[in-house]
Amino acid sequence: MIRIVTRKRLALLEADTHAAFERARQANEAANTAAARHAQELSEATDRAERAEAATEEASVLLNRAARELAAEQEQLRLMSLELRRAQAELEQGPVEGDRLTVLLHYGEPYSVYRSREDAYADTAAHGVRAGAVWEPCGERPASVFMWRCEAFVYDAASNGFRRAFPPASVPVRGAA
């Protein structure tokens, strides 16, 4: 078949071709714009996911640390509860003949009471007395001349109270018979 192409037909075909090229160019620009937008959205979503993962990891570390601290505190609370029950039982029992206490004196004034002399010495170490300090006997000097002094007391059931373990030597008063 032979087809005769006229100028008019050629101009129409050329116009159709240009229109098709223009539609293709517009479609290509729209596709590129959509691809760029999707790439940007994907990048933002990936960034959010990475930040969320980092935050989750940080929260996990904090949660693990808090869980360890909680476990340690619960253990300490359990030990304190046991100590409290033991002390309550001891308190209900009351003192027994011969029980000893040590009173720590600071310049002659009672500072605190301890179960043992070693506990009192440990407390004075926290207040500046070196740990290996040699504690000398006080003799008859007044307690007020010593920065720290320990006095032992023993429970006396007859008097229902504690008395000094080492009472001071009695000195006759002048003029007394």
mmCIF file with all atom_site columns, C-alpha atoms in Angstrom:
data_model
loop_
_atom_site.group_PDB
_atom_site.id
_atom_site.type_symbol
_atom_site.label_atom_id
_atom_site.label_alt_id
_atom_site.label_comp_id
_atom_site.label_asym_id
_atom_site.label_entity_id
_atom_site.label_seq_id
_atom_site.pdbx_PDB_ins_code
_atom_site.Cartn_x
_atom_site.Cartn_y
_atom_site.Cartn_z
_atom_site.occupancy
_atom_site.B_iso_or_equiv
_atom_site.pdbx_formal_charge
_atom_site.auth_seq_id
_atom_site.auth_comp_id
_atom_site.auth_asym_id
_atom_site.auth_atom_id
_atom_site.pdbx_PDB_model_num
ATOM 1   C CA . MET A 1 1   ? 0.000  0.000   0.000   1.00 0.00 ? 1   MET A CA 1
ATOM 2   C CA . ILE A 1 2   ? 1.231  3.324   -0.923  1.00 0.00 ? 2   ILE A CA 1
ATOM 3   C CA . ARG A 1 3   ? 0.391  6.212   1.189   1.00 0.00 ? 3   ARG A CA 1
ATOM 4   C CA . ILE A 1 4   ? 0.804  9.696   0.120   1.00 0.00 ? 4   ILE A CA 1
ATOM 5   C CA . VAL A 1 5   ? 1.852  12.004  2.868   1.00 0.00 ? 5   VAL A CA 1
ATOM 6   C CA . THR A 1 6   ? 0.812  15.541  2.530   1.00 0.00 ? 6   THR A CA 1
ATOM 7   C CA . ARG A 1 7   ? 2.297  18.520  4.207   1.00 0.00 ? 7   ARG A CA 1
ATOM 8   C CA . LYS A 1 8   ? -0.769 18.880  6.292   1.00 0.00 ? 8   LYS A CA 1
ATOM 9   C CA . ARG A 1 9   ? -0.545 15.259  7.393   1.00 0.00 ? 9   ARG A CA 1
ATOM 10  C CA . LEU A 1 10  ? 3.179  15.652  8.014   1.00 0.00 ? 10  LEU A CA 1
ATOM 11  C CA . ALA A 1 11  ? 2.536  18.756  10.141  1.00 0.00 ? 11  ALA A CA 1
ATOM 12  C CA . LEU A 1 12  ? -0.120 16.858  12.128  1.00 0.00 ? 12  LEU A CA 1
ATOM 13  C CA . LEU A 1 13  ? 2.235  13.931  12.677  1.00 0.00 ? 13  LEU A CA 1
ATOM 14  C CA . GLU A 1 14  ? 4.991  16.321  13.714  1.00 0.00 ? 14  GLU A CA 1
ATOM 15  C CA . ALA A 1 15  ? 2.626  18.095  16.133  1.00 0.00 ? 15  ALA A CA 1
ATOM 16  C CA . ASP A 1 16  ? 1.514  14.718  17.528  1.00 0.00 ? 16  ASP A CA 1
ATOM 17  C CA . THR A 1 17  ? 5.149  13.722  17.945  1.00 0.00 ? 17  THR A CA 1
ATOM 18  C CA . HIS A 1 18  ? 6.010  16.970  19.749  1.00 0.00 ? 18  HIS A CA 1
ATOM 19  C CA . ALA A 1 19  ? 2.940  16.553  21.985  1.00 0.00 ? 19  ALA A CA 1
ATOM 20  C CA . ALA A 1 20  ? 3.937  12.964  22.735  1.00 0.00 ? 20  ALA A CA 1
ATOM 21  C CA . PHE A 1 21  ? 7.498  14.059  23.524  1.00 0.00 ? 21  PHE A CA 1
ATOM 22  C CA . GLU A 1 22  ? 6.120  16.813  25.776  1.00 0.00 ? 22  GLU A CA 1
ATOM 23  C CA . ARG A 1 23  ? 3.821  14.358  27.590  1.00 0.00 ? 23  ARG A CA 1
ATOM 24  C CA . ALA A 1 24  ? 6.760  11.949  27.968  1.00 0.00 ? 24  ALA A CA 1
ATOM 25  C CA . ARG A 1 25  ? 8.955  14.772  29.333  1.00 0.00 ? 25  ARG A CA 1
ATOM 26  C CA . GLN A 1 26  ? 6.238  15.809  31.819  1.00 0.00 ? 26  GLN A CA 1
ATOM 27  C CA . ALA A 1 27  ? 5.677  12.196  32.854  1.00 0.00 ? 27  ALA A CA 1
ATOM 28  C CA . ASN A 1 28  ? 9.452  11.763  33.282  1.00 0.00 ? 28  ASN A CA 1
ATOM 29  C CA . GLU A 1 29  ? 9.631  14.944  35.441  1.00 0.00 ? 29  GLU A CA 1
ATOM 30  C CA . ALA A 1 30  ? 6.676  13.757  37.523  1.00 0.00 ? 30  ALA A CA 1
ATOM 31  C CA . ALA A 1 31  ? 8.309  10.365  37.948  1.00 0.00 ? 31  ALA A CA 1
ATOM 32  C CA . ASN A 1 32  ? 11.633 11.964  38.935  1.00 0.00 ? 32  ASN A CA 1
ATOM 33  C CA . THR A 1 33  ? 9.866  14.264  41.404  1.00 0.00 ? 33  THR A CA 1
ATOM 34  C CA . ALA A 1 34  ? 7.954  11.324  42.889  1.00 0.00 ? 34  ALA A CA 1
ATOM 35  C CA . ALA A 1 35  ? 11.148 9.224   43.067  1.00 0.00 ? 35  ALA A CA 1
ATOM 36  C CA . ALA A 1 36  ? 13.005 12.097  44.786  1.00 0.00 ? 36  ALA A CA 1
ATOM 37  C CA . ARG A 1 37  ? 10.114 12.578  47.219  1.00 0.00 ? 37  ARG A CA 1
ATOM 38  C CA . HIS A 1 38  ? 10.013 8.846   47.987  1.00 0.00 ? 38  HIS A CA 1
ATOM 39  C CA . ALA A 1 39  ? 13.809 8.787   48.409  1.00 0.00 ? 39  ALA A CA 1
ATOM 40  C CA . GLN A 1 40  ? 13.561 11.743  50.832  1.00 0.00 ? 40  GLN A CA 1
ATOM 41  C CA . GLU A 1 41  ? 10.733 10.055  52.757  1.00 0.00 ? 41  GLU A CA 1
ATOM 42  C CA . LEU A 1 42  ? 12.736 6.816   52.881  1.00 0.00 ? 42  LEU A CA 1
ATOM 43  C CA . SER A 1 43  ? 15.787 8.707   54.126  1.00 0.00 ? 43  SER A CA 1
ATOM 44  C CA . GLU A 1 44  ? 13.732 10.454  56.814  1.00 0.00 ? 44  GLU A CA 1
ATOM 45  C CA . ALA A 1 45  ? 12.081 7.188   57.829  1.00 0.00 ? 45  ALA A CA 1
ATOM 46  C CA . THR A 1 46  ? 15.480 5.475   58.008  1.00 0.00 ? 46  THR A CA 1
ATOM 47  C CA . ASP A 1 47  ? 16.837 8.361   60.113  1.00 0.00 ? 47  ASP A CA 1
ATOM 48  C CA . ARG A 1 48  ? 13.842 8.165   62.469  1.00 0.00 ? 48  ARG A CA 1
ATOM 49  C CA . ALA A 1 49  ? 14.272 4.397   62.727  1.00 0.00 ? 49  ALA A CA 1
ATOM 50  C CA . GLU A 1 50  ? 17.995 4.779   63.540  1.00 0.00 ? 50  GLU A CA 1
ATOM 51  C CA . ARG A 1 51  ? 17.231 7.430   66.163  1.00 0.00 ? 51  ARG A CA 1
ATOM 52  C CA . ALA A 1 52  ? 14.501 5.227   67.638  1.00 0.00 ? 52  ALA A CA 1
ATOM 53  C CA . GLU A 1 53  ? 16.913 2.289   67.705  1.00 0.00 ? 53  GLU A CA 1
ATOM 54  C CA . ALA A 1 54  ? 19.577 4.418   69.411  1.00 0.00 ? 54  ALA A CA 1
ATOM 55  C CA . ALA A 1 55  ? 17.007 5.711   71.911  1.00 0.00 ? 55  ALA A CA 1
ATOM 56  C CA . THR A 1 56  ? 15.806 2.164   72.527  1.00 0.00 ? 56  THR A CA 1
ATOM 57  C CA . GLU A 1 57  ? 19.358 1.012   73.125  1.00 0.00 ? 57  GLU A CA 1
ATOM 58  C CA . GLU A 1 58  ? 20.019 3.925   75.481  1.00 0.00 ? 58  GLU A CA 1
ATOM 59  C CA . ALA A 1 59  ? 16.759 3.238   77.311  1.00 0.00 ? 59  ALA A CA 1
ATOM 60  C CA . SER A 1 60  ? 17.709 -0.431  77.535  1.00 0.00 ? 60  SER A CA 1
ATOM 61  C CA . VAL A 1 61  ? 21.073 0.471   79.076  1.00 0.00 ? 61  VAL A CA 1
ATOM 62  C CA . LEU A 1 62  ? 19.375 2.828   81.545  1.00 0.00 ? 62  LEU A CA 1
ATOM 63  C CA . LEU A 1 63  ? 16.743 0.222   82.356  1.00 0.00 ? 63  LEU A CA 1
ATOM 64  C CA . ASN A 1 64  ? 19.387 -2.459  82.939  1.00 0.00 ? 64  ASN A CA 1
ATOM 65  C CA . ARG A 1 65  ? 21.361 -0.102  85.192  1.00 0.00 ? 65  ARG A CA 1
ATOM 66  C CA . ALA A 1 66  ? 18.186 0.804   87.094  1.00 0.00 ? 66  ALA A CA 1
ATOM 67  C CA . ALA A 1 67  ? 17.315 -2.884  87.445  1.00 0.00 ? 67  ALA A CA 1
ATOM 68  C CA . ARG A 1 68  ? 20.794 -3.627  88.859  1.00 0.00 ? 68  ARG A CA 1
ATOM 69  C CA . GLU A 1 69  ? 20.528 -0.683  91.266  1.00 0.00 ? 69  GLU A CA 1
ATOM 70  C CA . LEU A 1 70  ? 17.046 -1.806  92.291  1.00 0.00 ? 70  LEU A CA 1
ATOM 71  C CA . ALA A 1 71  ? 18.293 -5.337  92.926  1.00 0.00 ? 71  ALA A CA 1
ATOM 72  C CA . ALA A 1 72  ? 21.166 -3.984  95.030  1.00 0.00 ? 72  ALA A CA 1
ATOM 73  C CA . GLU A 1 73  ? 18.808 -1.727  96.979  1.00 0.00 ? 73  GLU A CA 1
ATOM 74  C CA . GLN A 1 74  ? 16.365 -4.591  97.504  1.00 0.00 ? 74  GLN A CA 1
ATOM 75  C CA . GLU A 1 75  ? 19.206 -6.753  98.815  1.00 0.00 ? 75  GLU A CA 1
ATOM 76  C CA . GLN A 1 76  ? 20.299 -3.962  101.140 1.00 0.00 ? 76  GLN A CA 1
ATOM 77  C CA . LEU A 1 77  ? 16.698 -3.511  102.267 1.00 0.00 ? 77  LEU A CA 1
ATOM 78  C CA . ARG A 1 78  ? 16.431 -7.253  102.901 1.00 0.00 ? 78  ARG A CA 1
ATOM 79  C CA . LEU A 1 79  ? 19.614 -7.198  104.983 1.00 0.00 ? 79  LEU A CA 1
ATOM 80  C CA . MET A 1 80  ? 18.407 -4.160  106.914 1.00 0.00 ? 80  MET A CA 1
ATOM 81  C CA . SER A 1 81  ? 15.086 -5.895  107.516 1.00 0.00 ? 81  SER A CA 1
ATOM 82  C CA . LEU A 1 82  ? 16.907 -8.924  108.911 1.00 0.00 ? 82  LEU A CA 1
ATOM 83  C CA . GLU A 1 83  ? 19.051 -6.674  111.095 1.00 0.00 ? 83  GLU A CA 1
ATOM 84  C CA . LEU A 1 84  ? 15.945 -4.843  112.292 1.00 0.00 ? 84  LEU A CA 1
ATOM 85  C CA . ARG A 1 85  ? 14.194 -8.095  113.191 1.00 0.00 ? 85  ARG A CA 1
ATOM 86  C CA . ARG A 1 86  ? 17.304 -9.266  115.026 1.00 0.00 ? 86  ARG A CA 1
ATOM 87  C CA . ALA A 1 87  ? 17.507 -5.968  116.913 1.00 0.00 ? 87  ALA A CA 1
ATOM 88  C CA . GLN A 1 88  ? 13.786 -6.112  117.768 1.00 0.00 ? 88  GLN A CA 1
ATOM 89  C CA . ALA A 1 89  ? 14.181 -9.640  119.107 1.00 0.00 ? 89  ALA A CA 1
ATOM 90  C CA . GLU A 1 90  ? 17.186 -8.521  121.124 1.00 0.00 ? 90  GLU A CA 1
ATOM 91  C CA . LEU A 1 91  ? 15.263 -5.517  122.414 1.00 0.00 ? 91  LEU A CA 1
ATOM 92  C CA . GLU A 1 92  ? 12.324 -7.705  123.460 1.00 0.00 ? 92  GLU A CA 1
ATOM 93  C CA . GLN A 1 93  ? 14.721 -10.057 125.230 1.00 0.00 ? 93  GLN A CA 1
ATOM 94  C CA . GLY A 1 94  ? 16.261 -7.161  127.151 1.00 0.00 ? 94  GLY A CA 1
ATOM 95  C CA . PRO A 1 95  ? 19.771 -6.894  128.473 1.00 0.00 ? 95  PRO A CA 1
ATOM 96  C CA . VAL A 1 96  ? 21.443 -9.864  130.119 1.00 0.00 ? 96  VAL A CA 1
ATOM 97  C CA . GLU A 1 97  ? 23.810 -9.729  133.081 1.00 0.00 ? 97  GLU A CA 1
ATOM 98  C CA . GLY A 1 98  ? 27.291 -8.945  131.762 1.00 0.00 ? 98  GLY A CA 1
ATOM 99  C CA . ASP A 1 99  ? 26.227 -7.335  128.476 1.00 0.00 ? 99  ASP A CA 1
ATOM 100 C CA . ARG A 1 100 ? 28.713 -4.644  127.538 1.00 0.00 ? 100 ARG A CA 1
ATOM 101 C CA . LEU A 1 101 ? 28.317 -1.309  125.834 1.00 0.00 ? 101 LEU A CA 1
ATOM 102 C CA . THR A 1 102 ? 30.920 1.230   124.861 1.00 0.00 ? 102 THR A CA 1
ATOM 103 C CA . VAL A 1 103 ? 30.110 4.920   125.091 1.00 0.00 ? 103 VAL A CA 1
ATOM 104 C CA . LEU A 1 104 ? 32.187 7.171   122.879 1.00 0.00 ? 104 LEU A CA 1
ATOM 105 C CA . LEU A 1 105 ? 32.825 10.512  124.553 1.00 0.00 ? 105 LEU A CA 1
ATOM 106 C CA . HIS A 1 106 ? 33.843 13.633  122.669 1.00 0.00 ? 106 HIS A CA 1
ATOM 107 C CA . TYR A 1 107 ? 35.570 16.025  125.061 1.00 0.00 ? 107 TYR A CA 1
ATOM 108 C CA . GLY A 1 108 ? 33.730 14.349  127.915 1.00 0.00 ? 108 GLY A CA 1
ATOM 109 C CA . GLU A 1 109 ? 30.265 14.532  126.341 1.00 0.00 ? 109 GLU A CA 1
ATOM 110 C CA . PRO A 1 110 ? 28.539 11.321  125.219 1.00 0.00 ? 110 PRO A CA 1
ATOM 111 C CA . TYR A 1 111 ? 28.731 11.112  121.444 1.00 0.00 ? 111 TYR A CA 1
ATOM 112 C CA . SER A 1 112 ? 27.263 7.680   120.696 1.00 0.00 ? 112 SER A CA 1
ATOM 113 C CA . VAL A 1 113 ? 26.805 4.189   122.082 1.00 0.00 ? 113 VAL A CA 1
ATOM 114 C CA . TYR A 1 114 ? 28.246 1.030   120.471 1.00 0.00 ? 114 TYR A CA 1
ATOM 115 C CA . ARG A 1 115 ? 28.038 -2.701  120.959 1.00 0.00 ? 115 ARG A CA 1
ATOM 116 C CA . SER A 1 116 ? 31.812 -3.021  121.042 1.00 0.00 ? 116 SER A CA 1
ATOM 117 C CA . ARG A 1 117 ? 34.935 -0.981  121.518 1.00 0.00 ? 117 ARG A CA 1
ATOM 118 C CA . GLU A 1 118 ? 35.993 -1.839  117.939 1.00 0.00 ? 118 GLU A CA 1
ATOM 119 C CA . ASP A 1 119 ? 32.816 -0.243  116.576 1.00 0.00 ? 119 ASP A CA 1
ATOM 120 C CA . ALA A 1 120 ? 33.570 2.907   118.578 1.00 0.00 ? 120 ALA A CA 1
ATOM 121 C CA . TYR A 1 121 ? 37.157 2.954   117.288 1.00 0.00 ? 121 TYR A CA 1
ATOM 122 C CA . ALA A 1 122 ? 35.892 2.566   113.714 1.00 0.00 ? 122 ALA A CA 1
ATOM 123 C CA . ASP A 1 123 ? 33.582 5.545   114.207 1.00 0.00 ? 123 ASP A CA 1
ATOM 124 C CA . THR A 1 124 ? 36.387 7.722   115.534 1.00 0.00 ? 124 THR A CA 1
ATOM 125 C CA . ALA A 1 125 ? 38.406 6.770   112.435 1.00 0.00 ? 125 ALA A CA 1
ATOM 126 C CA . ALA A 1 126 ? 35.610 8.353   110.400 1.00 0.00 ? 126 ALA A CA 1
ATOM 127 C CA . HIS A 1 127 ? 36.095 11.558  112.427 1.00 0.00 ? 127 HIS A CA 1
ATOM 128 C CA . GLY A 1 128 ? 39.818 11.973  111.844 1.00 0.00 ? 128 GLY A CA 1
ATOM 129 C CA . VAL A 1 129 ? 41.496 9.601   114.305 1.00 0.00 ? 129 VAL A CA 1
ATOM 130 C CA . ARG A 1 130 ? 43.851 7.367   112.356 1.00 0.00 ? 130 ARG A CA 1
ATOM 131 C CA . ALA A 1 131 ? 42.791 3.728   112.160 1.00 0.00 ? 131 ALA A CA 1
ATOM 132 C CA . GLY A 1 132 ? 45.830 2.314   113.970 1.00 0.00 ? 132 GLY A CA 1
ATOM 133 C CA . ALA A 1 133 ? 45.805 4.852   116.801 1.00 0.00 ? 133 ALA A CA 1
ATOM 134 C CA . VAL A 1 134 ? 46.956 3.545   120.174 1.00 0.00 ? 134 VAL A CA 1
ATOM 135 C CA . TRP A 1 135 ? 44.372 4.265   122.838 1.00 0.00 ? 135 TRP A CA 1
ATOM 136 C CA . GLU A 1 136 ? 46.087 5.003   126.104 1.00 0.00 ? 136 GLU A CA 1
ATOM 137 C CA . PRO A 1 137 ? 44.481 4.480   129.503 1.00 0.00 ? 137 PRO A CA 1
ATOM 138 C CA . CYS A 1 138 ? 42.945 7.698   130.765 1.00 0.00 ? 138 CYS A CA 1
ATOM 139 C CA . GLY A 1 139 ? 43.771 7.188   134.385 1.00 0.00 ? 139 GLY A CA 1
ATOM 140 C CA . GLU A 1 140 ? 42.188 9.732   136.678 1.00 0.00 ? 140 GLU A CA 1
ATOM 141 C CA . ARG A 1 141 ? 42.323 12.641  134.218 1.00 0.00 ? 141 ARG A CA 1
ATOM 142 C CA . PRO A 1 142 ? 38.891 14.093  133.436 1.00 0.00 ? 142 PRO A CA 1
ATOM 143 C CA . ALA A 1 143 ? 37.221 12.935  130.236 1.00 0.00 ? 143 ALA A CA 1
ATOM 144 C CA . SER A 1 144 ? 36.928 16.508  129.015 1.00 0.00 ? 144 SER A CA 1
ATOM 145 C CA . VAL A 1 145 ? 40.683 16.711  128.280 1.00 0.00 ? 145 VAL A CA 1
ATOM 146 C CA . PHE A 1 146 ? 40.414 13.985  125.630 1.00 0.00 ? 146 PHE A CA 1
ATOM 147 C CA . MET A 1 147 ? 39.068 14.632  122.166 1.00 0.00 ? 147 MET A CA 1
ATOM 148 C CA . TRP A 1 148 ? 37.786 11.054  121.970 1.00 0.00 ? 148 TRP A CA 1
ATOM 149 C CA . ARG A 1 149 ? 37.475 8.643   124.854 1.00 0.00 ? 149 ARG A CA 1
ATOM 150 C CA . CYS A 1 150 ? 35.779 5.255   125.168 1.00 0.00 ? 150 CYS A CA 1
ATOM 151 C CA . GLU A 1 151 ? 34.114 4.158   128.373 1.00 0.00 ? 151 GLU A CA 1
ATOM 152 C CA . ALA A 1 152 ? 32.921 0.597   128.855 1.00 0.00 ? 152 ALA A CA 1
ATOM 153 C CA . PHE A 1 153 ? 29.645 -0.105  130.661 1.00 0.00 ? 153 PHE A CA 1
ATOM 154 C CA . VAL A 1 154 ? 28.384 -3.477  131.899 1.00 0.00 ? 154 VAL A CA 1
ATOM 155 C CA . TYR A 1 155 ? 24.750 -4.398  132.547 1.00 0.00 ? 155 TYR A CA 1
ATOM 156 C CA . ASP A 1 156 ? 24.014 -4.946  136.228 1.00 0.00 ? 156 ASP A CA 1
ATOM 157 C CA . ALA A 1 157 ? 20.764 -6.886  136.684 1.00 0.00 ? 157 ALA A CA 1
ATOM 158 C CA . ALA A 1 158 ? 20.553 -5.927  140.365 1.00 0.00 ? 158 ALA A CA 1
ATOM 159 C CA . SER A 1 159 ? 20.336 -2.242  139.514 1.00 0.00 ? 159 SER A CA 1
ATOM 160 C CA . ASN A 1 160 ? 18.493 -2.864  136.210 1.00 0.00 ? 160 ASN A CA 1
ATOM 161 C CA . GLY A 1 161 ? 20.977 -0.606  134.448 1.00 0.00 ? 161 GLY A CA 1
ATOM 162 C CA . PHE A 1 162 ? 24.489 -0.251  133.156 1.00 0.00 ? 162 PHE A CA 1
ATOM 163 C CA . ARG A 1 163 ? 27.421 0.698   135.347 1.00 0.00 ? 163 ARG A CA 1
ATOM 164 C CA . ARG A 1 164 ? 30.943 1.662   134.406 1.00 0.00 ? 164 ARG A CA 1
ATOM 165 C CA . ALA A 1 165 ? 33.118 -1.362  133.898 1.00 0.00 ? 165 ALA A CA 1
ATOM 166 C CA . PHE A 1 166 ? 36.079 0.408   135.469 1.00 0.00 ? 166 PHE A CA 1
ATOM 167 C CA . PRO A 1 167 ? 34.843 2.869   138.080 1.00 0.00 ? 167 PRO A CA 1
ATOM 168 C CA . PRO A 1 168 ? 37.321 5.572   139.066 1.00 0.00 ? 168 PRO A CA 1
ATOM 169 C CA . ALA A 1 169 ? 39.367 4.974   142.181 1.00 0.00 ? 169 ALA A CA 1
ATOM 170 C CA . SER A 1 170 ? 37.791 6.467   145.225 1.00 0.00 ? 170 SER A CA 1
ATOM 171 C CA . VAL A 1 171 ? 39.757 9.352   146.641 1.00 0.00 ? 171 VAL A CA 1
ATOM 172 C CA . PRO A 1 172 ? 39.139 10.486  150.197 1.00 0.00 ? 172 PRO A CA 1
ATOM 173 C CA . VAL A 1 173 ? 37.721 13.984  150.440 1.00 0.00 ? 173 VAL A CA 1
ATOM 174 C CA . ARG A 1 174 ? 39.787 16.337  152.624 1.00 0.00 ? 174 ARG A CA 1
ATOM 175 C CA . GLY A 1 175 ? 38.530 16.589  156.088 1.00 0.00 ? 175 GLY A CA 1
ATOM 176 C CA . ALA A 1 176 ? 36.299 13.582  155.805 1.00 0.00 ? 176 ALA A CA 1
ATOM 177 C CA . ALA A 1 177 ? 36.638 10.882  158.381 1.00 0.00 ? 177 ALA A CA 1
#
